[in-house]
Every structure is written in structure tokens, then in C-alpha cells.
Amino acid sequence: MKSIRKALREGELDKDTYDRLVCGECEQPLKTENDPDKISTLRICPDCDDTWKEIR
């Protein structure tokens, strides 16, 4: 699982006009899965089910 920053640099993720993260492959906005016991948040593409990690 890659980090959000690394995926943005490599072109796997993009940002739309409102600075929301979108999947570079599907062009769908990412969903957020937040576990309160961990310091990271998972960002998931609803179409291709790829996941990325975001440190809070």
C-alpha cells in the first residue's frame, strides 16, 4: 500500500478542481476509511478497490 504523496507524484492519483483526491485510472473520488485506533487513514477507490494510506 502506497502513501498518498507518493501516488500523487507517480501519477496514480490526481486532484480535481475542488482539491479532492481522485483515482488516476477510474477518475472517481476516493472514499475514506478512518480507524480511530490508528494514525493513518485509508483512502479507497470505489471502482477498482485500490487503497492508499494517508498519515493524519
PDB file of C-alpha atoms in Angstrom:
ATOM      1  CA  MET A   1       0.000   0.000   0.000  1.00  0.00           C
ATOM      2  CA  LYS A   2       1.477   3.338  -1.082  1.00  0.00           C
ATOM      3  CA  SER A   3       1.142   6.694   0.579  1.00  0.00           C
ATOM      4  CA  ILE A   4      -0.994   9.472  -0.882  1.00  0.00           C
ATOM      5  CA  ARG A   5       2.020  11.704  -1.555  1.00  0.00           C
ATOM      6  CA  LYS A   6       3.924   9.002  -3.418  1.00  0.00           C
ATOM      7  CA  ALA A   7       0.869   8.135  -5.521  1.00  0.00           C
ATOM      8  CA  LEU A   8       0.358  11.804  -6.415  1.00  0.00           C
ATOM      9  CA  ARG A   9       3.992  12.124  -7.529  1.00  0.00           C
ATOM     10  CA  GLU A  10       3.793   8.949  -9.628  1.00  0.00           C
ATOM     11  CA  GLY A  11       0.503   9.947 -11.273  1.00  0.00           C
ATOM     12  CA  GLU A  12      -1.668   7.223  -9.741  1.00  0.00           C
ATOM     13  CA  LEU A  13      -3.828   9.884  -8.071  1.00  0.00           C
ATOM     14  CA  ASP A  14      -4.959  13.314  -9.210  1.00  0.00           C
ATOM     15  CA  LYS A  15      -6.826  16.217  -7.661  1.00  0.00           C
ATOM     16  CA  ASP A  16      -9.989  17.651  -9.133  1.00  0.00           C
ATOM     17  CA  THR A  17     -10.909  21.339  -9.313  1.00  0.00           C
ATOM     18  CA  TYR A  18     -12.025  21.288  -5.665  1.00  0.00           C
ATOM     19  CA  ASP A  19      -8.744  19.636  -4.483  1.00  0.00           C
ATOM     20  CA  ARG A  20     -10.432  16.283  -3.823  1.00  0.00           C
ATOM     21  CA  LEU A  21      -8.359  13.185  -4.474  1.00  0.00           C
ATOM     22  CA  VAL A  22      -9.458  11.145  -7.485  1.00  0.00           C
ATOM     23  CA  CYS A  23      -8.142   7.863  -8.851  1.00  0.00           C
ATOM     24  CA  GLY A  24      -5.963   8.410 -11.917  1.00  0.00           C
ATOM     25  CA  GLU A  25      -7.251   5.243 -13.559  1.00  0.00           C
ATOM     26  CA  CYS A  26     -11.016   5.438 -12.886  1.00  0.00           C
ATOM     27  CA  GLU A  27     -11.298   9.210 -12.286  1.00  0.00           C
ATOM     28  CA  GLN A  28     -13.619   8.536  -9.329  1.00  0.00           C
ATOM     29  CA  PRO A  29     -13.359  10.427  -5.992  1.00  0.00           C
ATOM     30  CA  LEU A  30     -11.764   8.365  -3.245  1.00  0.00           C
ATOM     31  CA  LYS A  31     -13.705   7.144  -0.213  1.00  0.00           C
ATOM     32  CA  THR A  32     -12.259   7.462   3.301  1.00  0.00           C
ATOM     33  CA  GLU A  33     -11.979   4.699   5.883  1.00  0.00           C
ATOM     34  CA  ASN A  34     -10.958   6.103   9.260  1.00  0.00           C
ATOM     35  CA  ASP A  35      -9.913   3.821  12.122  1.00  0.00           C
ATOM     36  CA  PRO A  36      -9.690   5.856  15.374  1.00  0.00           C
ATOM     37  CA  ASP A  37      -7.087   3.479  16.839  1.00  0.00           C
ATOM     38  CA  LYS A  38      -4.553   4.127  14.039  1.00  0.00           C
ATOM     39  CA  ILE A  39      -2.748   7.270  12.999  1.00  0.00           C
ATOM     40  CA  SER A  40      -3.327   6.635   9.310  1.00  0.00           C
ATOM     41  CA  THR A  41      -6.436   6.949   7.177  1.00  0.00           C
ATOM     42  CA  LEU A  42      -7.161   4.612   4.281  1.00  0.00           C
ATOM     43  CA  ARG A  43      -8.309   6.150   1.005  1.00  0.00           C
ATOM     44  CA  ILE A  44     -10.114   3.659  -1.245  1.00  0.00           C
ATOM     45  CA  CYS A  45     -11.216   3.880  -4.878  1.00  0.00           C
ATOM     46  CA  PRO A  46     -14.825   2.621  -5.116  1.00  0.00           C
ATOM     47  CA  ASP A  47     -14.385   1.236  -8.651  1.00  0.00           C
ATOM     48  CA  CYS A  48     -11.002  -0.504  -8.735  1.00  0.00           C
ATOM     49  CA  ASP A  49     -10.642  -1.094  -4.929  1.00  0.00           C
ATOM     50  CA  ASP A  50      -7.055   0.237  -4.796  1.00  0.00           C
ATOM     51  CA  THR A  51      -6.042   1.616  -1.407  1.00  0.00           C
ATOM     52  CA  TRP A  52      -3.632   4.339  -0.311  1.00  0.00           C
ATOM     53  CA  LYS A  53      -2.511   5.396   3.151  1.00  0.00           C
ATOM     54  CA  GLU A  54      -2.691   8.957   4.457  1.00  0.00           C
ATOM     55  CA  ILE A  55      -0.968   9.961   7.697  1.00  0.00           C
ATOM     56  CA  ARG A  56      -3.095  12.298   9.818  1.00  0.00           C
TER      57      ARG A  56
END
